[in-house]
Amino acid sequence: MGVFSKHHRFHEAGESANVNNVERFGEPHHSLFTSTKVLTLHHRIDITDANETVVYQAKTKFPSLHDKTDITDASGNPVAHIERKLLTLHQRHFVTMADGQSFELSNELFHLIRDITNIVGLGWQLRGNVLGLNFELYDANGEVIAVIGQKIFSLHDKYCVDIYKPELEKTVVAILITLQHMIKDREAAASSSSFSSSSD
């Protein structure tokens, strides 16, 4: 557990932010938490605050080749729309915010998320990897916006995000949901490739 405790950034609602985050970046402004509702016809992710009150919801049409996902706030107002475009070895997700701002996350399907993922259209960077179970989001000036942690061995696919720039919360939520979809796509691609190789 030593390696995980050093690098792992997940914490539950009501718990303090990870000590490594606080040492590096200071106390976050606030934290949000996600939990995937399993066995629902429309794939759904609830985003809650520290009091476990739902503040955003993400719903994905199923089945959906383009993984179309809509994020709304607690009142049902649109926040963002996400679509996947598959290109041979790359997966690309386009995000359109309700205010019209748009950006793109792109990665190679058969590799772990690289140390740095550029978010085209914002000038931001997502740094981290799946094995480390954590990601740091930086703006164009290299200032931390948020730190994302994934819970180990979670049935409901739980994440937390410590937010340092609260004015960017909605964009952070959209990136968090997109990241979760990209990780799921990668897991599905890895399992299907291992299945096909084992059946050869």
Short mmCIF file of C-alpha atoms in Angstrom, two decimals:
data_model
loop_
_atom_site.label_atom_id
_atom_site.label_comp_id
_atom_site.label_asym_id
_atom_site.label_seq_id
_atom_site.Cartn_x
_atom_site.Cartn_y
_atom_site.Cartn_z
CA MET A 1 0.00 0.00 0.00
CA GLY A 2 3.02 2.31 0.34
CA VAL A 3 3.18 3.12 -3.36
CA PHE A 4 -0.58 3.71 -3.52
CA SER A 5 -0.63 5.91 -0.41
CA LYS A 6 2.13 8.04 -1.89
CA HIS A 7 0.58 8.49 -5.32
CA HIS A 8 -3.09 7.75 -4.83
CA ARG A 9 -5.23 10.90 -4.56
CA PHE A 10 -8.76 9.58 -4.04
CA HIS A 11 -10.72 10.55 -0.93
CA GLU A 12 -14.36 10.09 0.03
CA ALA A 13 -16.88 12.87 0.66
CA GLY A 14 -16.33 14.26 4.15
CA GLU A 15 -12.64 13.30 4.18
CA SER A 16 -9.81 15.81 3.94
CA ALA A 17 -8.00 16.32 0.66
CA ASN A 18 -5.03 14.04 0.06
CA VAL A 19 -1.98 15.20 2.00
CA ASN A 20 0.20 15.06 -1.14
CA ASN A 21 -2.17 17.45 -2.92
CA VAL A 22 -2.17 19.87 0.02
CA GLU A 23 1.62 19.81 0.25
CA ARG A 24 2.03 20.55 -3.46
CA PHE A 25 -0.90 22.84 -4.23
CA GLY A 26 -2.45 23.95 -0.93
CA GLU A 27 -6.00 23.27 0.20
CA PRO A 28 -8.45 22.94 -2.73
CA HIS A 29 -11.39 25.32 -2.91
CA HIS A 30 -13.78 22.35 -2.80
CA SER A 31 -14.14 18.77 -4.00
CA LEU A 32 -16.68 16.90 -6.14
CA PHE A 33 -17.28 13.16 -6.36
CA THR A 34 -18.60 10.84 -9.06
CA SER A 35 -20.31 7.48 -8.88
CA THR A 36 -21.53 5.46 -11.86
CA LYS A 37 -25.00 3.98 -11.68
CA VAL A 38 -24.61 0.41 -12.92
CA LEU A 39 -27.32 -1.59 -14.69
CA THR A 40 -29.15 1.46 -16.02
CA LEU A 41 -30.38 1.58 -19.62
CA HIS A 42 -28.96 5.08 -19.94
CA HIS A 43 -25.44 4.95 -18.52
CA ARG A 44 -25.52 7.56 -15.73
CA ILE A 45 -22.88 9.22 -13.59
CA ASP A 46 -23.89 11.30 -10.57
CA ILE A 47 -21.56 14.14 -9.54
CA THR A 48 -22.02 15.08 -5.89
CA ASP A 49 -20.62 17.64 -3.47
CA ALA A 50 -19.03 17.02 -0.06
CA ASN A 51 -22.53 16.60 1.44
CA GLU A 52 -23.30 13.89 -1.15
CA THR A 53 -25.90 16.14 -2.80
CA VAL A 54 -26.15 15.63 -6.57
CA VAL A 55 -24.96 18.81 -8.31
CA TYR A 56 -24.51 17.44 -11.86
CA GLN A 57 -25.60 14.36 -13.81
CA ALA A 58 -24.12 12.79 -16.92
CA LYS A 59 -26.31 10.55 -19.08
CA THR A 60 -25.12 8.54 -22.06
CA LYS A 61 -27.49 7.23 -24.72
CA PHE A 62 -27.29 3.46 -25.00
CA PRO A 63 -26.46 1.92 -27.36
CA SER A 64 -24.48 4.76 -28.88
CA LEU A 65 -21.65 4.34 -31.38
CA HIS A 66 -20.51 7.89 -30.72
CA ASP A 67 -20.93 7.62 -26.94
CA LYS A 68 -23.13 10.72 -26.89
CA THR A 69 -23.27 12.08 -23.35
CA ASP A 70 -25.11 15.06 -21.91
CA ILE A 71 -24.21 16.71 -18.63
CA THR A 72 -26.82 18.77 -16.77
CA ASP A 73 -26.84 20.59 -13.46
CA ALA A 74 -29.12 19.72 -10.53
CA SER A 75 -31.94 21.79 -12.08
CA GLY A 76 -31.69 20.00 -15.41
CA ASN A 77 -29.98 22.88 -17.24
CA PRO A 78 -27.49 21.82 -19.94
CA VAL A 79 -23.82 22.03 -18.97
CA ALA A 80 -21.98 20.13 -21.73
CA HIS A 81 -22.37 17.64 -24.59
CA ILE A 82 -19.69 15.01 -25.29
CA GLU A 83 -19.27 12.89 -28.42
CA ARG A 84 -16.69 10.27 -29.33
CA LYS A 85 -15.17 9.98 -32.77
CA LEU A 86 -13.18 6.80 -33.39
CA LEU A 87 -10.22 7.11 -35.72
CA THR A 88 -8.20 3.90 -36.28
CA LEU A 89 -5.69 3.93 -33.40
CA HIS A 90 -6.95 7.14 -31.84
CA GLN A 91 -10.01 7.94 -29.81
CA ARG A 92 -11.14 11.52 -29.87
CA HIS A 93 -13.80 13.11 -27.71
CA PHE A 94 -15.32 16.45 -28.64
CA VAL A 95 -16.81 18.51 -25.83
CA THR A 96 -19.20 21.43 -26.37
CA MET A 97 -20.07 23.51 -23.33
CA ALA A 98 -23.53 25.08 -22.96
CA ASP A 99 -21.96 28.54 -23.46
CA GLY A 100 -20.66 27.47 -26.88
CA GLN A 101 -17.04 26.86 -25.91
CA SER A 102 -15.64 23.66 -27.42
CA PHE A 103 -12.50 21.58 -27.00
CA GLU A 104 -11.13 18.11 -27.69
CA LEU A 105 -9.38 15.30 -25.85
CA SER A 106 -7.47 12.78 -27.95
CA ASN A 107 -5.43 9.68 -27.17
CA GLU A 108 -4.16 6.48 -28.73
CA LEU A 109 -6.56 3.65 -28.01
CA PHE A 110 -4.04 0.94 -27.24
CA HIS A 111 -1.77 2.83 -24.89
CA LEU A 112 -2.21 3.95 -21.35
CA ILE A 113 -2.96 7.62 -21.11
CA ARG A 114 0.33 9.38 -21.64
CA ASP A 115 2.01 11.48 -19.03
CA ILE A 116 0.67 14.59 -20.78
CA THR A 117 -2.59 14.94 -22.73
CA ASN A 118 -3.12 18.28 -24.44
CA ILE A 119 -6.68 19.59 -24.38
CA VAL A 120 -7.02 21.18 -27.79
CA GLY A 121 -9.06 24.38 -27.79
CA LEU A 122 -8.26 25.32 -24.18
CA GLY A 123 -4.49 25.14 -24.05
CA TRP A 124 -4.79 23.02 -20.90
CA GLN A 125 -2.91 19.84 -20.06
CA LEU A 126 -3.97 16.68 -18.27
CA ARG A 127 -0.98 15.01 -16.64
CA GLY A 128 -1.03 11.54 -15.14
CA ASN A 129 -1.84 7.97 -16.05
CA VAL A 130 -4.26 5.14 -15.43
CA LEU A 131 -1.80 3.05 -13.42
CA GLY A 132 -1.20 5.94 -11.03
CA LEU A 133 -4.97 6.36 -10.61
CA ASN A 134 -4.60 10.12 -10.57
CA PHE A 135 -4.45 13.06 -12.95
CA GLU A 136 -3.57 16.73 -12.59
CA LEU A 137 -5.22 19.38 -14.76
CA TYR A 138 -3.21 22.51 -15.58
CA ASP A 139 -4.16 25.72 -17.41
CA ALA A 140 -2.17 27.41 -20.17
CA ASN A 141 0.00 29.18 -17.56
CA GLY A 142 0.93 25.92 -15.85
CA GLU A 143 -1.25 26.64 -12.82
CA VAL A 144 -3.15 23.71 -11.31
CA ILE A 145 -6.90 23.74 -11.96
CA ALA A 146 -7.86 20.41 -10.40
CA VAL A 147 -6.52 17.04 -9.23
CA ILE A 148 -8.49 13.88 -10.09
CA GLY A 149 -8.23 10.64 -8.12
CA GLN A 150 -9.81 7.26 -8.87
CA LYS A 151 -10.81 4.80 -6.16
CA ILE A 152 -9.05 1.44 -6.25
CA PHE A 153 -11.28 -1.61 -6.80
CA SER A 154 -14.57 0.31 -6.89
CA LEU A 155 -17.74 -1.40 -8.14
CA HIS A 156 -19.35 1.97 -8.86
CA ASP A 157 -16.27 3.44 -10.56
CA LYS A 158 -15.75 6.29 -8.09
CA TYR A 159 -13.66 9.38 -8.69
CA CYS A 160 -13.01 12.56 -6.74
CA VAL A 161 -11.80 15.89 -8.06
CA ASP A 162 -10.20 18.57 -5.90
CA ILE A 163 -10.89 21.91 -7.56
CA TYR A 164 -8.47 24.83 -7.20
CA LYS A 165 -10.11 27.22 -9.67
CA PRO A 166 -13.85 27.16 -8.83
CA GLU A 167 -14.78 29.47 -11.71
CA LEU A 168 -13.79 26.62 -14.07
CA GLU A 169 -15.86 23.96 -12.29
CA LYS A 170 -18.21 23.12 -15.16
CA THR A 171 -15.36 22.65 -17.62
CA VAL A 172 -13.52 20.50 -15.08
CA VAL A 173 -16.64 18.33 -14.66
CA ALA A 174 -16.90 17.88 -18.44
CA ILE A 175 -13.23 16.84 -18.64
CA LEU A 176 -13.66 14.46 -15.70
CA ILE A 177 -16.63 12.71 -17.36
CA THR A 178 -14.78 12.54 -20.69
CA LEU A 179 -11.75 11.04 -18.95
CA GLN A 180 -13.92 8.34 -17.36
CA HIS A 181 -15.34 7.44 -20.78
CA MET A 182 -11.85 7.31 -22.32
CA ILE A 183 -10.63 4.97 -19.58
CA LYS A 184 -13.67 2.73 -20.06
CA ASP A 185 -13.04 2.64 -23.83
CA ARG A 186 -9.43 1.68 -23.22
CA GLU A 187 -10.42 -1.09 -20.80
CA ALA A 188 -12.94 -2.43 -23.35
CA ALA A 189 -10.34 -2.33 -26.14
CA ALA A 190 -7.79 -4.12 -23.95
CA SER A 191 -10.23 -6.86 -22.93
CA SER A 192 -11.44 -7.42 -26.51
CA SER A 193 -7.86 -7.64 -27.83
CA SER A 194 -6.87 -10.10 -25.10
CA PHE A 195 -10.01 -12.14 -25.82
CA SER A 196 -9.27 -12.29 -29.55
CA SER A 197 -5.64 -13.26 -28.96
CA SER A 198 -6.62 -16.00 -26.50
CA SER A 199 -9.16 -17.42 -28.96
CA ASP A 200 -6.67 -17.60 -31.85
#
